[in-house]
CSV table of C-alpha atoms in Angstrom, one decimal:
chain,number,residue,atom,x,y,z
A,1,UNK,CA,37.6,39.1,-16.4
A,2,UNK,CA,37.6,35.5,-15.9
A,3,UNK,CA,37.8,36.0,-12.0
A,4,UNK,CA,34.9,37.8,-12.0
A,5,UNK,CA,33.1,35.5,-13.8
A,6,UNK,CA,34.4,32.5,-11.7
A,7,UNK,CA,33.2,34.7,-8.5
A,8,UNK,CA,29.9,35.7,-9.9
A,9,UNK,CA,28.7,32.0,-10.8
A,10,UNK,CA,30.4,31.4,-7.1
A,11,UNK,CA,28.0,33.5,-5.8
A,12,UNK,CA,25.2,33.0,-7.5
A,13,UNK,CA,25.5,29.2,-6.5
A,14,UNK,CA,26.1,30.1,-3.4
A,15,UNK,CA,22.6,31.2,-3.0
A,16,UNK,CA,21.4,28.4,-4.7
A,17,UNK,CA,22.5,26.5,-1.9
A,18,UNK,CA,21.6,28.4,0.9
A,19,UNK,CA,17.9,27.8,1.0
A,20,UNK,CA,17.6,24.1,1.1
A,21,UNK,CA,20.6,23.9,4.0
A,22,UNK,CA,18.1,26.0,5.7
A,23,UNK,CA,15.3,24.1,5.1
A,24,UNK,CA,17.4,20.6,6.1
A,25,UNK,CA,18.1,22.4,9.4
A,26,UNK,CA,14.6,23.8,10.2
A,27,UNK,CA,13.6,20.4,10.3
A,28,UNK,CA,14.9,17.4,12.0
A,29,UNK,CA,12.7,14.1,11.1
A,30,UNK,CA,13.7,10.8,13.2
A,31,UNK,CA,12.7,7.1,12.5
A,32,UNK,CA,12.9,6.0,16.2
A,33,UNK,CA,10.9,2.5,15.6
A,34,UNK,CA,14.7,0.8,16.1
A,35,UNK,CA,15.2,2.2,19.5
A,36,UNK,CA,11.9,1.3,20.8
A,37,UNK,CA,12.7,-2.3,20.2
A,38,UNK,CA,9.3,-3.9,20.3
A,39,UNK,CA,8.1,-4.3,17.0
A,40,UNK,CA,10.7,-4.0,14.1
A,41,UNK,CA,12.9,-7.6,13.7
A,42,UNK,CA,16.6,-6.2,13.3
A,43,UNK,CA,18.3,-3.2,13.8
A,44,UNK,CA,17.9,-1.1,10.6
A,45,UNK,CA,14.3,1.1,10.5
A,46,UNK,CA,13.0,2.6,7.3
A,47,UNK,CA,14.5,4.4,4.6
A,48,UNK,CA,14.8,8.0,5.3
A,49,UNK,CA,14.6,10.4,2.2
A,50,UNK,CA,14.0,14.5,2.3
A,51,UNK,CA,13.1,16.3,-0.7
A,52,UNK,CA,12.5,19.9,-0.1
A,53,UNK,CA,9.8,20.1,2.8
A,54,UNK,CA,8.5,17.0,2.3
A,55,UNK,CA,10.4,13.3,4.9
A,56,UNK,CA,9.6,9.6,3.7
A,57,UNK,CA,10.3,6.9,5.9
A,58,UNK,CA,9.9,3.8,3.4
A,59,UNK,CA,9.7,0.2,5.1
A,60,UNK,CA,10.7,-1.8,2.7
A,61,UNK,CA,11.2,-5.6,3.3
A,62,UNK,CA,10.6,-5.8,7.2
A,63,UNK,CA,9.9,-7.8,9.6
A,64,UNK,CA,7.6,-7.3,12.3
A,65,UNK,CA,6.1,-8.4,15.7
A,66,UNK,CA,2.4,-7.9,16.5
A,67,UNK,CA,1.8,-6.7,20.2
A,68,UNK,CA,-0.8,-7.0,22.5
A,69,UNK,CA,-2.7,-3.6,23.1
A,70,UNK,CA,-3.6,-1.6,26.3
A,71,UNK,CA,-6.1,-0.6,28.5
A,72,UNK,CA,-9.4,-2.0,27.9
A,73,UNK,CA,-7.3,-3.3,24.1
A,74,UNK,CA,-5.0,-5.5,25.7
A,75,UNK,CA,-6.5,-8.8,25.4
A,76,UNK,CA,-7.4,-10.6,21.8
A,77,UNK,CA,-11.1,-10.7,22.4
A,78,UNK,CA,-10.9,-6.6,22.3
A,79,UNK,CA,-10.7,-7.4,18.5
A,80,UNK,CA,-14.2,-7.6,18.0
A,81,UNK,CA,-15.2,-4.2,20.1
A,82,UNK,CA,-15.5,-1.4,17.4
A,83,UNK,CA,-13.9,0.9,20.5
A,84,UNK,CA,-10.5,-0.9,19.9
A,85,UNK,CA,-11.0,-0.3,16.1
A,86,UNK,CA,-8.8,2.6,14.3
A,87,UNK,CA,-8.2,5.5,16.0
A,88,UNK,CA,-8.4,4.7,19.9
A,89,UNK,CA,-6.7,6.1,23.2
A,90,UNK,CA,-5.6,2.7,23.8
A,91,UNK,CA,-3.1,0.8,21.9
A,92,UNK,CA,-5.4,-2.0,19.7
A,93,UNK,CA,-3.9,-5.6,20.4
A,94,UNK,CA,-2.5,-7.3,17.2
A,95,UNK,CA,-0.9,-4.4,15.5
A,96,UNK,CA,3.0,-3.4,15.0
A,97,UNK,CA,4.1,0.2,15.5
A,98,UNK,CA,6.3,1.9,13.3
A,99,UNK,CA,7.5,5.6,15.2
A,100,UNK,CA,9.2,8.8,14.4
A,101,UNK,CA,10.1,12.2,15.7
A,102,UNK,CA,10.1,15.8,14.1
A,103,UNK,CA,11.5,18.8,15.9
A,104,UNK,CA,11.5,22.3,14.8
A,105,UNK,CA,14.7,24.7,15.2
A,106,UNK,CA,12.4,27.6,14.2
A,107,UNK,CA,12.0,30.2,17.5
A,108,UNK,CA,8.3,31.5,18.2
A,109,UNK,CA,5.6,30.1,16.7
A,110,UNK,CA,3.3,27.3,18.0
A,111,UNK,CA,4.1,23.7,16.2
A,112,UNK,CA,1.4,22.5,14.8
A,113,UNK,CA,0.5,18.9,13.2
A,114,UNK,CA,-2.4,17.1,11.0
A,115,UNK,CA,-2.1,14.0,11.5
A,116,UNK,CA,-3.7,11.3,9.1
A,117,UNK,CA,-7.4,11.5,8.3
A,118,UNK,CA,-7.9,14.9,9.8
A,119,UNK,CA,-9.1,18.4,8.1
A,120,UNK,CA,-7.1,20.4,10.5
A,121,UNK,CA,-4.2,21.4,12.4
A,122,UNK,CA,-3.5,21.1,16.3
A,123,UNK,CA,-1.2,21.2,18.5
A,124,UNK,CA,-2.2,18.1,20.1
A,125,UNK,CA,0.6,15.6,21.3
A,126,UNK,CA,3.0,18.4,20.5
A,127,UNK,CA,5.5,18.9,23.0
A,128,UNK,CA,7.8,22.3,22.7
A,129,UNK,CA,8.9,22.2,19.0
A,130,UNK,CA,8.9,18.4,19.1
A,131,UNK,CA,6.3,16.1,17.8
A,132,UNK,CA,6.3,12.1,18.3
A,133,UNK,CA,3.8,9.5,17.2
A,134,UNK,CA,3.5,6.0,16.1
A,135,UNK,CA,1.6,4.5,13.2
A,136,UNK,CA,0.2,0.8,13.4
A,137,UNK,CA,0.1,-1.8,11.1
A,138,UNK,CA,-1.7,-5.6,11.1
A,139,UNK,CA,-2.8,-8.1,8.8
A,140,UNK,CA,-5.9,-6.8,7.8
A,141,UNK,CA,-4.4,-2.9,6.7
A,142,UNK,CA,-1.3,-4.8,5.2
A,143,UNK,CA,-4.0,-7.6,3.2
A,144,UNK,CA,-6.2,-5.3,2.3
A,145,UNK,CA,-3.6,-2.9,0.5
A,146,UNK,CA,-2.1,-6.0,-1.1
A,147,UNK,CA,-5.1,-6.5,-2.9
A,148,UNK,CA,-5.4,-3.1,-4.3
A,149,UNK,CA,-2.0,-2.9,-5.3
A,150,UNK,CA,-1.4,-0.1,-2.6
A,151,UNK,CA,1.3,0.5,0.2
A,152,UNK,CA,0.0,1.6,3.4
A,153,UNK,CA,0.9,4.9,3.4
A,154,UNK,CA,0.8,7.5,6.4
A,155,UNK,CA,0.9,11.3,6.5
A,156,UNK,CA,1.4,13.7,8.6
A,157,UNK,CA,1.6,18.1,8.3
A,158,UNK,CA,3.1,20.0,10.3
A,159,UNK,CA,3.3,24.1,10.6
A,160,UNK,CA,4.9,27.1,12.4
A,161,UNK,CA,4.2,30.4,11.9
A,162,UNK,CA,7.6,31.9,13.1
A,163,UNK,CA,8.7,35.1,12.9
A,164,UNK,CA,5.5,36.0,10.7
A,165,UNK,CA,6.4,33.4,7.7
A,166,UNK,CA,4.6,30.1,8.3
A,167,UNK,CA,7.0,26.7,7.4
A,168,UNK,CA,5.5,23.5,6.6
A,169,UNK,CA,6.9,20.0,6.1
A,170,UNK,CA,5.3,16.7,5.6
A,171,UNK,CA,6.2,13.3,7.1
A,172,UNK,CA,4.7,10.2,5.0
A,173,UNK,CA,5.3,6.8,6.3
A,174,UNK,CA,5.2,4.0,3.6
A,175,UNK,CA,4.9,0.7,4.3
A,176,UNK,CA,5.1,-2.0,1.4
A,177,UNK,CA,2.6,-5.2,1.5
A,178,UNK,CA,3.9,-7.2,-0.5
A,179,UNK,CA,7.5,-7.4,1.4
A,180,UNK,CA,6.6,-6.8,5.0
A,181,UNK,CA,6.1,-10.3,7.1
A,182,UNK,CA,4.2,-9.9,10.5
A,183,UNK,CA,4.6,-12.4,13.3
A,184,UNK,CA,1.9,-12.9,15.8
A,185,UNK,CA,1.7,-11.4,19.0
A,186,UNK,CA,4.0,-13.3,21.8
A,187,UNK,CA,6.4,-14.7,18.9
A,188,UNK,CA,10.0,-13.8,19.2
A,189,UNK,CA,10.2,-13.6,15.1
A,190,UNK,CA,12.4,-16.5,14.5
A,191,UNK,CA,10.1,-19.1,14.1
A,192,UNK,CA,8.0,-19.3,10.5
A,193,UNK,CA,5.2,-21.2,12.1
A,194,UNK,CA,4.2,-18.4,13.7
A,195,UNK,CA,4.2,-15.9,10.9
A,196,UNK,CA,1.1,-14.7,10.7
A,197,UNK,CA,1.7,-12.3,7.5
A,198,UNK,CA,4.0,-13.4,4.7
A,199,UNK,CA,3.8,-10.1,1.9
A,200,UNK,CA,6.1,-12.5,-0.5
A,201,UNK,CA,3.7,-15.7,0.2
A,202,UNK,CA,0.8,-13.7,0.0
A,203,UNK,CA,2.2,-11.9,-2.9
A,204,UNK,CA,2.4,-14.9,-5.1
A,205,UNK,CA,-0.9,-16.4,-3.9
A,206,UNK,CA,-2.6,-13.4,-5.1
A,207,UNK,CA,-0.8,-13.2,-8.7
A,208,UNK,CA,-1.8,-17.0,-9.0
A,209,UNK,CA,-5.5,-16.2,-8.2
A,210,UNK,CA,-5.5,-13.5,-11.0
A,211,UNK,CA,-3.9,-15.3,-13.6
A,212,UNK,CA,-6.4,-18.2,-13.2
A,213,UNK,CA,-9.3,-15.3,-13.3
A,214,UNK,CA,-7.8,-14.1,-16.3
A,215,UNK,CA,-7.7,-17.1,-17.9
A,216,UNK,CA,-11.6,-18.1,-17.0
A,217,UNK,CA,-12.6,-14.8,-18.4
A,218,UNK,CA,-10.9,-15.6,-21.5
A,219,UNK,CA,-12.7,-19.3,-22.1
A,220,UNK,CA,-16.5,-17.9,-23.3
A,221,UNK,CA,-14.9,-16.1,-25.9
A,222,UNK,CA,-12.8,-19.4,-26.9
A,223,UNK,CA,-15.8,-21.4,-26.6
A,224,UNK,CA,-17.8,-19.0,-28.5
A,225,UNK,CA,-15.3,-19.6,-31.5
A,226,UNK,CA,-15.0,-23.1,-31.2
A,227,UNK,CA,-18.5,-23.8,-30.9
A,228,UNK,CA,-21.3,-22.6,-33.4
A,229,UNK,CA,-24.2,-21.0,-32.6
A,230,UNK,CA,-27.6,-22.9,-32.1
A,231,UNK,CA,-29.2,-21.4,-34.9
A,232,UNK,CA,-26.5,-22.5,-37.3
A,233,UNK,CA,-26.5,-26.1,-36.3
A,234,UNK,CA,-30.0,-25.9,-36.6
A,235,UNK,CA,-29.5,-25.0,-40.1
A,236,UNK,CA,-27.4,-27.4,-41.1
A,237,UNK,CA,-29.7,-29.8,-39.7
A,238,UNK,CA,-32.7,-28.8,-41.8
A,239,UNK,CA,-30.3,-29.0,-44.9
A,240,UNK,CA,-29.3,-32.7,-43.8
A,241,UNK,CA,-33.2,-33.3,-43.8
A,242,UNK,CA,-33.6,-32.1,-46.8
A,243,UNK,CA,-31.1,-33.5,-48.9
A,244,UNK,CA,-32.0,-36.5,-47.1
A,245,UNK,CA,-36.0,-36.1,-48.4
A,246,UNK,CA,-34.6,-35.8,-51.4
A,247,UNK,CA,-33.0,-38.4,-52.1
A,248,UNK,CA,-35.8,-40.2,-50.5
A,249,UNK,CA,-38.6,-39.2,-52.7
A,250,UNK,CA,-36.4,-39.6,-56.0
A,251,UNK,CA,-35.4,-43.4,-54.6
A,252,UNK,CA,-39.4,-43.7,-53.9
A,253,UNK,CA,-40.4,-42.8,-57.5
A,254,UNK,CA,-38.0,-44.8,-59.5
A,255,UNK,CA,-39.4,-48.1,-57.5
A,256,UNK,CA,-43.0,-47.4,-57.9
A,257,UNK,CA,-42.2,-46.5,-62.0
A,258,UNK,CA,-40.2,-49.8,-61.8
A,259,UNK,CA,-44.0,-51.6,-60.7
């Protein structure tokens, strides 16, 4: 009796199992920003964690290098032209690139992705079963999400409808602001001068700026307490007078009785 039960919870954990081994080998997610060897200071990318269909690459505590762009981007005054802004087919100039790779072992089917900011899939920039793309960041997306207590965040769907069952998964780059540090383009990362991005630096700069916010919203009420209102020292000061008439008009009669 006891070996059946032994074999029956066996079994029964066996196809448990089964599902998500399948669903780690339908989907093969790569963080290949290390091998380009442009951008990322060091030799270790992102943190790569899958929970059921869903990859996260989390940067961490990174350093960077900015790069100059391409095309009619490449240059520093291509800043200012809104066509070098966002989503362009050239590179932008000042940005680092962070890259991954997802391939599909699932047969038939067309791979299809939606990549960040759009309503709908394509196969666009899919090659086979095999999808590669880089996402950029510089100092304005890494300020601005600083001060809203954000991370720049990244994602990307992808489909197949193989065999007649569609399969989805979802790649989400994360990038953390207040950690990250961003050199400028040309440096070779090792000298602080040219930093261009500190996340701690600018970290602390904006905790300091709150706390002295905080406290200057807090001083009206303080001086509200501390101080009385107008119409109260007015009071008071009619009161004075008044006494003060008093005694003037009793110290005015007892001379002129005195006479």
């Amino acid at each position: 009796m006891k070996k059946i039960m032994m074999m029956a919870v066996i079994m029964m954990a066996s196809v448990l199992f089964i599902p998500s081994v399948f669903a780690a080998d339908e989907w093969e997610v790569n963080d290949i920003t290390v091998t380009a060897g442009d951008s990322l200071i060091g030799t270790e990318g992102g943190k790569i964690t899958t929970s059921g269909n869903k990859t996260t690459i989390t940067y961490d505590g990174k350093n960077f290098k900015a790069l100059v762009g391409t095309g009619a981007c490449a240059n520093a005054e291509s800043v200012s032209n809104t066509e070098c802004q966002g989503e362009t087919t050239d590179r932008p100039y000042g940005y680092a690139w962070i890259g991954f790779t997802i391939k599909t072992t699932l047969e038939n089917g067309d791979l299809k992705v939606k990549v960040p900011g759009a309503n709908e899939f394509s196969t666009t920039g899919v090659s086979g079963k095999t999808y590669t793309d880089y996402v950029g960041i510089n100092v304005d997306k890494l300020k601005t999400a600083l001060e809203k207590g954000e991370k720049v965040v990244y994602t990307y769907d992808f489909e197949i409808d193989s065999n007649g069952s569609k399969k989805t998964h979802t790649v989400e780059i994360i990038i953390n602001p207040e950690t990250t540090v961003l050199y400028k383009v040309g440096s070779d990362g090792n000298d602080p001068q040219e930093i261009e991005y500190d996340g701690p630096e600018e970290k602390r700069i904006l905790d300091e700026k709150k706390a002295k916010q905080s406290i200057a919203e807090e001083k009206p009420a303080e001086n509200k307490e501390s101080n009385p209102d107008t119409a109260d020292i007015n009071l008071l000061s009619l009161l004075a007078l008044i006494i003060a008439s008093g005694f003037g008009i009793t110290y005015s009669v007892k001379k002129v009785r005195k006479n």
